[in-house]
Tab-separated table of C-alpha atoms in Angstrom:
chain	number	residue	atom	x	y	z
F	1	UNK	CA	-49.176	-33.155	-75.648
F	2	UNK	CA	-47.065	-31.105	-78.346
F	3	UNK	CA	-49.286	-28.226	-77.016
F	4	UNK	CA	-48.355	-28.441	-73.562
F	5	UNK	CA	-44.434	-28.859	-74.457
F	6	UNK	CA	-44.739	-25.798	-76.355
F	7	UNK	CA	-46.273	-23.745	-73.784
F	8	UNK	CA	-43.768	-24.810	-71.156
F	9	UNK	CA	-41.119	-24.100	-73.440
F	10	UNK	CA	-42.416	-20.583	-73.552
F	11	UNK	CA	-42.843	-20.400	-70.359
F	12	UNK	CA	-39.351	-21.605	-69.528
F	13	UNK	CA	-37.842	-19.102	-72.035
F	14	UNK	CA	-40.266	-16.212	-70.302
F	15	UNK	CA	-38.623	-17.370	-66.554
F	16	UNK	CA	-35.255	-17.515	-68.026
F	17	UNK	CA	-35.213	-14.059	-69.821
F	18	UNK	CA	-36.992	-12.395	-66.368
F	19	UNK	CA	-34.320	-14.159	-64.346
F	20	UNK	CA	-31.616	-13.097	-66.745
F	21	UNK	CA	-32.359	-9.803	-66.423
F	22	UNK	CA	-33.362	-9.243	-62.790
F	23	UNK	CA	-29.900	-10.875	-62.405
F	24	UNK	CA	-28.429	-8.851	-64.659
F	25	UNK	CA	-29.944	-5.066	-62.788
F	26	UNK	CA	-28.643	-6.933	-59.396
F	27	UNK	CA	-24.904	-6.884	-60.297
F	28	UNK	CA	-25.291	-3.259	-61.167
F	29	UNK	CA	-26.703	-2.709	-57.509
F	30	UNK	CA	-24.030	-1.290	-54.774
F	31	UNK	CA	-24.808	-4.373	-52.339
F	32	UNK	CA	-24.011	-7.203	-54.958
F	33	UNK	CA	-19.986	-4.997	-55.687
F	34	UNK	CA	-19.886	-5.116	-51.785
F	35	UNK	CA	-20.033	-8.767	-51.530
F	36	UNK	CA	-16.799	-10.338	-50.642
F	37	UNK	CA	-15.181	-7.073	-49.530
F	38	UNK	CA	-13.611	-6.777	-53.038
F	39	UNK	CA	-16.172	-3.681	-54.325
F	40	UNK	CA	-12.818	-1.432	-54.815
F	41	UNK	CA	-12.136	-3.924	-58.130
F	42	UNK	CA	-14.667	-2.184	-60.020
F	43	UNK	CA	-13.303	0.977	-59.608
F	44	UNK	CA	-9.795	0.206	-60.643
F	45	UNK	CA	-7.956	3.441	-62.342
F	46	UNK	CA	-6.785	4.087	-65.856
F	47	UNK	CA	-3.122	5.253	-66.312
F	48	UNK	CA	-1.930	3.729	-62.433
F	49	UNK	CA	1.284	5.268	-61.627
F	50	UNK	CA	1.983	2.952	-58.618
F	51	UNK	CA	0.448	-0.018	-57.013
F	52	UNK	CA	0.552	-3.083	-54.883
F	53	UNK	CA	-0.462	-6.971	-54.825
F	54	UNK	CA	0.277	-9.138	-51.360
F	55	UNK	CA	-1.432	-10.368	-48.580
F	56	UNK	CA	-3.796	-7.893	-45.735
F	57	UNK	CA	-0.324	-7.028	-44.334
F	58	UNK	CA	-0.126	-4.650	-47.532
F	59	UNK	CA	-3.513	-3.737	-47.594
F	60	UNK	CA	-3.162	-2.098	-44.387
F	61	UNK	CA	0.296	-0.734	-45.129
F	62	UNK	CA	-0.508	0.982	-48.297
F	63	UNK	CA	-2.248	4.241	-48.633
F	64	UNK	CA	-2.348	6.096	-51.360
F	65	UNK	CA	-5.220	8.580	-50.392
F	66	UNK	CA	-4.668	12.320	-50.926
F	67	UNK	CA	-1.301	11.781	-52.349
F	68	UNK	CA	-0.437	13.320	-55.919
F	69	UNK	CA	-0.206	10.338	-57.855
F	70	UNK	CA	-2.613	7.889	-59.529
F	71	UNK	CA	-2.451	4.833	-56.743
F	72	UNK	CA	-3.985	1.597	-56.354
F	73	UNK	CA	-4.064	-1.007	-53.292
F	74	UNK	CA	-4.733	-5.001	-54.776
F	75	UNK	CA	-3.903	-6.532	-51.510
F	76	UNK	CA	-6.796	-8.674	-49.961
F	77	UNK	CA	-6.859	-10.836	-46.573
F	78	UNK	CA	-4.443	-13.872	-47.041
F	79	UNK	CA	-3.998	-13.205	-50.921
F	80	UNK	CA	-1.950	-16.066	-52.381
F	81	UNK	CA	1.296	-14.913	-54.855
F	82	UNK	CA	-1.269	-17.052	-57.251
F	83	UNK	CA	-3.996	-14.632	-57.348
F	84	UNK	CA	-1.289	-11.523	-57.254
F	85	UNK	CA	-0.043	-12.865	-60.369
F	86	UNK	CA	-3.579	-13.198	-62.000
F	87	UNK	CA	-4.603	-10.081	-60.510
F	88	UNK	CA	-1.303	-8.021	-62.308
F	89	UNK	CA	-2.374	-9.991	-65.518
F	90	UNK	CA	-5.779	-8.589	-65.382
F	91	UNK	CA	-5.088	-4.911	-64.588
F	92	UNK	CA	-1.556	-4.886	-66.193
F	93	UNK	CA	-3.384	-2.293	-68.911
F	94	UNK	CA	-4.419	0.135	-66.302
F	95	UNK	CA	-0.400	0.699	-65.415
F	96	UNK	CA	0.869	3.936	-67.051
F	97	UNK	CA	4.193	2.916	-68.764
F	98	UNK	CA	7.409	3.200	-66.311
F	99	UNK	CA	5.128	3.022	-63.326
F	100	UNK	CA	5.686	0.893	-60.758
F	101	UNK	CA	4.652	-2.378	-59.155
F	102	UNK	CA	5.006	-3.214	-55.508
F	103	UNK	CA	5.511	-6.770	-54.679
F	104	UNK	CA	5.303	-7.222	-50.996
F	105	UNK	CA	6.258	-10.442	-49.361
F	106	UNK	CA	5.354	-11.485	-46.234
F	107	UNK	CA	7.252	-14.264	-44.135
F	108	UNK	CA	3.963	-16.582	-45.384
F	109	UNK	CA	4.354	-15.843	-48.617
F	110	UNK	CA	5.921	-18.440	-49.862
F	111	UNK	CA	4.667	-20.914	-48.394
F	112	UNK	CA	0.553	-20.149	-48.605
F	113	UNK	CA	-0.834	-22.513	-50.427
F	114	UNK	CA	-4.534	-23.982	-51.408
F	115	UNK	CA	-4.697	-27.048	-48.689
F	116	UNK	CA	-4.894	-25.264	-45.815
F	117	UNK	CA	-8.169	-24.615	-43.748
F	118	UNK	CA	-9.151	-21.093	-44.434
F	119	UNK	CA	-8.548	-20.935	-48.145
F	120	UNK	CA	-11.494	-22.098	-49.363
F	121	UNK	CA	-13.055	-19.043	-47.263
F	122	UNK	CA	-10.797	-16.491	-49.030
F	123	UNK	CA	-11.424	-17.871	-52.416
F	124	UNK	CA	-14.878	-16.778	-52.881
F	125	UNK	CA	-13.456	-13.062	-52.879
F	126	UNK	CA	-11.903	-13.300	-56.203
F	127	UNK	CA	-15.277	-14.912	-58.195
F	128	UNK	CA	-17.033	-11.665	-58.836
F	129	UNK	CA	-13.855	-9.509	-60.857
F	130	UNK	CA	-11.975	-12.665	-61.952
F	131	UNK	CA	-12.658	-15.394	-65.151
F	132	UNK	CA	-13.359	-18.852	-64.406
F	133	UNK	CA	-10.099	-20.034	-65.479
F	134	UNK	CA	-8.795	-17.920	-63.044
F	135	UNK	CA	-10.081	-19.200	-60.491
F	136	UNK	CA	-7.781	-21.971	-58.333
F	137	UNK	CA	-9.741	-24.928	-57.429
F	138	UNK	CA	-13.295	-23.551	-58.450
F	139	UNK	CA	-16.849	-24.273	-57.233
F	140	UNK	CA	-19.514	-24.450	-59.520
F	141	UNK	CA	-21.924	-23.569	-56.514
F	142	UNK	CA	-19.990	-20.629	-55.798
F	143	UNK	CA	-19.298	-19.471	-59.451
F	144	UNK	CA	-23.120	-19.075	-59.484
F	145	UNK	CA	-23.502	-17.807	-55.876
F	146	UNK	CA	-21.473	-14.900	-56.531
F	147	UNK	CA	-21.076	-14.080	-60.437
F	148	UNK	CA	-23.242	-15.879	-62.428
F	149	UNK	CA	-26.897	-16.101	-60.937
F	150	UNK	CA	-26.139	-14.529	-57.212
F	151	UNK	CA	-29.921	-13.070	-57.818
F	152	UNK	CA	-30.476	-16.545	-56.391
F	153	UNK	CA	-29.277	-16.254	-53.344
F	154	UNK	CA	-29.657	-12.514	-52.844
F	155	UNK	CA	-32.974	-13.598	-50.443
F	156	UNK	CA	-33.918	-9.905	-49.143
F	157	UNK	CA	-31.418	-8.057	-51.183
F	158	UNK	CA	-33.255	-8.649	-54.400
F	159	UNK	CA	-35.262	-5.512	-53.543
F	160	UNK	CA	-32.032	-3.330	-54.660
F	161	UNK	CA	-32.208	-4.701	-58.172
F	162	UNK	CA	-35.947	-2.701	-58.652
F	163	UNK	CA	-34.596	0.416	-56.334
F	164	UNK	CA	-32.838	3.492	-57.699
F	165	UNK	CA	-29.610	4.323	-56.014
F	166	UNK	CA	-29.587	7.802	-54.868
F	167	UNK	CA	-25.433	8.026	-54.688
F	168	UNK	CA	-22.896	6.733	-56.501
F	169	UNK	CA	-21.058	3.552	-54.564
F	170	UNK	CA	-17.627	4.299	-52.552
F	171	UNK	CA	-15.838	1.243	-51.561
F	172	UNK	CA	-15.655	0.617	-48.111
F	173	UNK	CA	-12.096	1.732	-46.270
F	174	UNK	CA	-10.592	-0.904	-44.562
F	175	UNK	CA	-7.939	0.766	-42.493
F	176	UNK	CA	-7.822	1.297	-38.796
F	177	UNK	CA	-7.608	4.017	-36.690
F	178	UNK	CA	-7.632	2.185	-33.417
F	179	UNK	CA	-4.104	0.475	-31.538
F	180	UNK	CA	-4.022	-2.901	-29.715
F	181	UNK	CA	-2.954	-2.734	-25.736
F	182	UNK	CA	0.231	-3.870	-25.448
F	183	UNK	CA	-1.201	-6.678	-23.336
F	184	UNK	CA	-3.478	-7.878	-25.793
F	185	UNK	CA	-1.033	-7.153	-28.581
F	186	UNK	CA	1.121	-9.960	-27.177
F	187	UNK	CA	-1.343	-12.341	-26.884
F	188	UNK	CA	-2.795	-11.787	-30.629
F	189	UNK	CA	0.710	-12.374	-31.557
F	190	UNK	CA	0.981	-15.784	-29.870
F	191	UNK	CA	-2.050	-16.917	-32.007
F	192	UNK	CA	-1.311	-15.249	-34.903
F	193	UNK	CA	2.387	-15.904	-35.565
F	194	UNK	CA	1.228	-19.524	-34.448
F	195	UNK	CA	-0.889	-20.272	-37.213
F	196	UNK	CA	1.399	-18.289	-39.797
F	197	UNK	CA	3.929	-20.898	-38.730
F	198	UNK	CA	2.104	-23.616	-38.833
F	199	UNK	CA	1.036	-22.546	-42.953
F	200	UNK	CA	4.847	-22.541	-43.568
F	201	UNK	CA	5.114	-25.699	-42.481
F	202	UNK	CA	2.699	-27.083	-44.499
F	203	UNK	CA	3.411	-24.961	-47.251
F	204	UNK	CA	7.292	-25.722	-47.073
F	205	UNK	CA	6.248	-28.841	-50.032
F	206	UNK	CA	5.192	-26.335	-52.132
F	207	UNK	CA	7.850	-23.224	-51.789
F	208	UNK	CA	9.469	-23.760	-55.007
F	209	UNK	CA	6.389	-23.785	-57.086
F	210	UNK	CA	5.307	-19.820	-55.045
F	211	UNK	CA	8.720	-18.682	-55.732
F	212	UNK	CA	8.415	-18.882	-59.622
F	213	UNK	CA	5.277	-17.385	-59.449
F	214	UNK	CA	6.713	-14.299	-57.815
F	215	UNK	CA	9.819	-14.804	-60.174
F	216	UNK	CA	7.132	-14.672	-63.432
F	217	UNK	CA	5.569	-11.320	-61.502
F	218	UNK	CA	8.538	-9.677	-62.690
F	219	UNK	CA	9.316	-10.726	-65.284
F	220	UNK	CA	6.036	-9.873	-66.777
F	221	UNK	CA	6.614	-6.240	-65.179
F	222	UNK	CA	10.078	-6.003	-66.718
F	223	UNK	CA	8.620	-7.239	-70.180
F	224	UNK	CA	5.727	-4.297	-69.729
F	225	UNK	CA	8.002	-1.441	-68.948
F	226	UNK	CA	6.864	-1.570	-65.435
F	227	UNK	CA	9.207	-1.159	-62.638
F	228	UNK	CA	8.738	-4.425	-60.041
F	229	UNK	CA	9.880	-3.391	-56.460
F	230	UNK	CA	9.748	-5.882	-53.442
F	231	UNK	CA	9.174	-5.010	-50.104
F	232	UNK	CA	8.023	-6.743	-46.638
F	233	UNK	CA	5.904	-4.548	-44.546
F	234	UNK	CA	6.542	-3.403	-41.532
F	235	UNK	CA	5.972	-5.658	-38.369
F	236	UNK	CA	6.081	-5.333	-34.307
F	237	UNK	CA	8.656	-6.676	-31.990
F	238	UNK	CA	5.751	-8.554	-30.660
F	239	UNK	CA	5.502	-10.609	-34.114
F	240	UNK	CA	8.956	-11.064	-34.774
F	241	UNK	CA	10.241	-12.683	-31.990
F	242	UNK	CA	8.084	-15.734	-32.731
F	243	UNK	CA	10.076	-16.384	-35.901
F	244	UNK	CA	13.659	-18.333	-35.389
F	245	UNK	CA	17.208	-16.936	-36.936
F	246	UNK	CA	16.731	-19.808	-39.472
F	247	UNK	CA	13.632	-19.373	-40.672
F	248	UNK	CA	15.097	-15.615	-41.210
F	249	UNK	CA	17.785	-17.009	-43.091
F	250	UNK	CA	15.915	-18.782	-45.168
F	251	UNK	CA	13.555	-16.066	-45.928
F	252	UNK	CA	16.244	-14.243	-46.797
F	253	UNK	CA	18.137	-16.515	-48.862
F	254	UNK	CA	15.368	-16.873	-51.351
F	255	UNK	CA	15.242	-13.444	-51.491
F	256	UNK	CA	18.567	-12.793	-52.505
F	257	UNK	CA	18.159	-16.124	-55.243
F	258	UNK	CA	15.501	-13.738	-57.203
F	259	UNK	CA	17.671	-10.307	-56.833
F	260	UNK	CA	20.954	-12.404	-58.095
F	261	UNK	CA	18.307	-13.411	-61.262
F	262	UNK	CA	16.998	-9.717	-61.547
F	263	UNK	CA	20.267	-7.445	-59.941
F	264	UNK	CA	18.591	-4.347	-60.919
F	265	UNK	CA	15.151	-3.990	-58.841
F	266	UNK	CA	15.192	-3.072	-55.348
F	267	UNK	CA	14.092	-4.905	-51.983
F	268	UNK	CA	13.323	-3.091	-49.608
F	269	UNK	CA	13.289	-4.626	-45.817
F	270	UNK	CA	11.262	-2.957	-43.472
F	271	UNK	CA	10.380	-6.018	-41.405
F	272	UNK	CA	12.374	-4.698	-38.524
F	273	UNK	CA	12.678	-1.376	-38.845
F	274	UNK	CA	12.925	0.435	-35.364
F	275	UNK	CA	10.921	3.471	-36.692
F	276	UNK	CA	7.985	0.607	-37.041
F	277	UNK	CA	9.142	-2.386	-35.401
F	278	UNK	CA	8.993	-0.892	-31.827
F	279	UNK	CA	6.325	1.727	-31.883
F	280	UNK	CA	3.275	-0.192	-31.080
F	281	UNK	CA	1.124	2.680	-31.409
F	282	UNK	CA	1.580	2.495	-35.837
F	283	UNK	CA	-0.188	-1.121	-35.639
F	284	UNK	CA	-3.334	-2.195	-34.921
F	285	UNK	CA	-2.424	-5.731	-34.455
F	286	UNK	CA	1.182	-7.326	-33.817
F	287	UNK	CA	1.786	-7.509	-37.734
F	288	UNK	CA	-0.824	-4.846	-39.527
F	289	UNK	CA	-0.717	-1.490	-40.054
F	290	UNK	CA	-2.941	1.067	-38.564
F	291	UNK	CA	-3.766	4.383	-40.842
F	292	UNK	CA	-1.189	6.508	-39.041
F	293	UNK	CA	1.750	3.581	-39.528
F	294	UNK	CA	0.091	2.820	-43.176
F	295	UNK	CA	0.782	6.455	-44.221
F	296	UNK	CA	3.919	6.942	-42.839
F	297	UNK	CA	5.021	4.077	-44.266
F	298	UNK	CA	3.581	4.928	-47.579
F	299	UNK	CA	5.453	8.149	-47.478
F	300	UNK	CA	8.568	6.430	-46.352
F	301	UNK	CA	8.926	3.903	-49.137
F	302	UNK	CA	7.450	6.080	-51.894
F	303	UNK	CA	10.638	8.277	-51.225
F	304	UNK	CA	12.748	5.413	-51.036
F	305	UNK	CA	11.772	3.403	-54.674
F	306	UNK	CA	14.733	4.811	-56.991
């Protein structure tokens, strides 16, 4: 009997150090940084002169390609202010000193929160290049699923742990080339202003609690010598019209309560700008970006932060 415990003890130990390190050539492999869409977060640069958190609104607005400056995009689909705050945290070391932060905030922004529907399928994005602890409202099945033993459920794609990559990974561009018909445009605004208003509503309980998280954004800039700058991106007439004069107001008004706190940083509005607002041909949906309106609007406001 002690025989038998000791040879599956050995054996255990034998399946545990194989698994360990199969696992461990697996999250070197290009497939297992794709996962998630979130592959750019290993290839964050040293000495960052400017970059951005915020939601897919600024990942589609913000391009820093072929531009003389050392740029970064953090924005991913539906990002809470939570995770743009943990995010900054982690990469605040990569910021050159006196750079610049861009804080852009959507009209959902304050108001996105962790009960709604589709966050728990936007919170597996942030398992690979963040800590537990950093995590809101983790999964142990998905902390193993996708950083500590996804060789488990790689099925097929275990093969790229034993094969040598010929080329060294790119991430994946997200941004568009194509433009909605104007037809279409309208109708993807219907559904999609509809559900953004339906997450302020139910997000409404929680405002107060997204606001200070923005507010502790900068102040952790400030405190780091880095410049905090807010902004809201660019959107189409199409988009805008589905949002009342008070729901403006209020928008703005809690604005203006964190530049009367910090009078010296800049917000700058482009939510309804007419070079934006009504050229449909810069978007690729009612409310995102295209890459011909994401680099003219890159241009614009990098000429713009004082």
């Amino acid at each position: 009997m002690l025989r038998f415990i000791k040879k599956t003890i050995v054996f255990l130990l034998i399946l545990s150090l194989m698994v360990g390190y199969v696992n461990a050539r697996y999250k070197e492999t290009n497939i297992y940084k794709s996962i998630n869409g979130t592959d750019k977060f290993y290839y964050v640069p040293q000495n960052i002169d400017i970059a951005n958190l915020g939601t897919s609104h600024a990942q589609y607005a913000f391009v820093y390609e072929d531009l003389d400056l050392v740029g970064f995009n953090f924005a991913l689909p539906a990002q809470r202010v939570f995770y743009d705050e943990k995010i900054f945290e982690k990469y605040i070391e990569n910021f050159k000193e006196g750079s610049t932060v861009i804080i852009p905030i959507s009209y959902i922004s304050f108001y996105l929160g962790y009960d709604n529907e589709n966050f728990e399928d936007f919170n597996k994005m942030y398992y690979p290049f963040l800590s537990l602890k950093d995590i809101k409202k983790p999964k142990l099945s998905e902390y193993l699923k996708y950083k500590a033993l996804p060789v488990v459920t790689a099925e097929s794609n275990i093969k790229y742990a034993f094969i040598k990559e010929e080329k060294a990974h790119e991430p994946k561009s997200v941004y568009k080339t194509s433009s909605m018909p104007i037809d279409k445009m309208k109708e993807e605004s219907n559904d999609t202003a509809g559900r953004h208003l339906e997450f302020i509503e139910e997000g409404r309980k929680d405002k107060d609690k997204f606001v200070a998280i923005v507010d502790n954004i900068i102040a952790t800039a400030i405190e780091n010598n880095i410049r905090p700058v807010i902004t809201t991106t660019p959107f189409t007439k199409y988009y805008n019209e589905h949002f009342s004069e008070d729901f403006y107001k209020e928008f703005q008004d809690t604005i203006d309560g964190l530049l009367e706190k910090y009078p010296d940083i800049q917000y700058l509005d482009y939510s309804h700008d007419p070079r934006f607002e009504n050229n449909e041909k810069l978007f690729f949906d009612s409310s995102h970006l295209n890459i011909e309106g994401g680099k003219l609007f890159t241009k614009i406001i990098l000429e713009e932060i004082r």
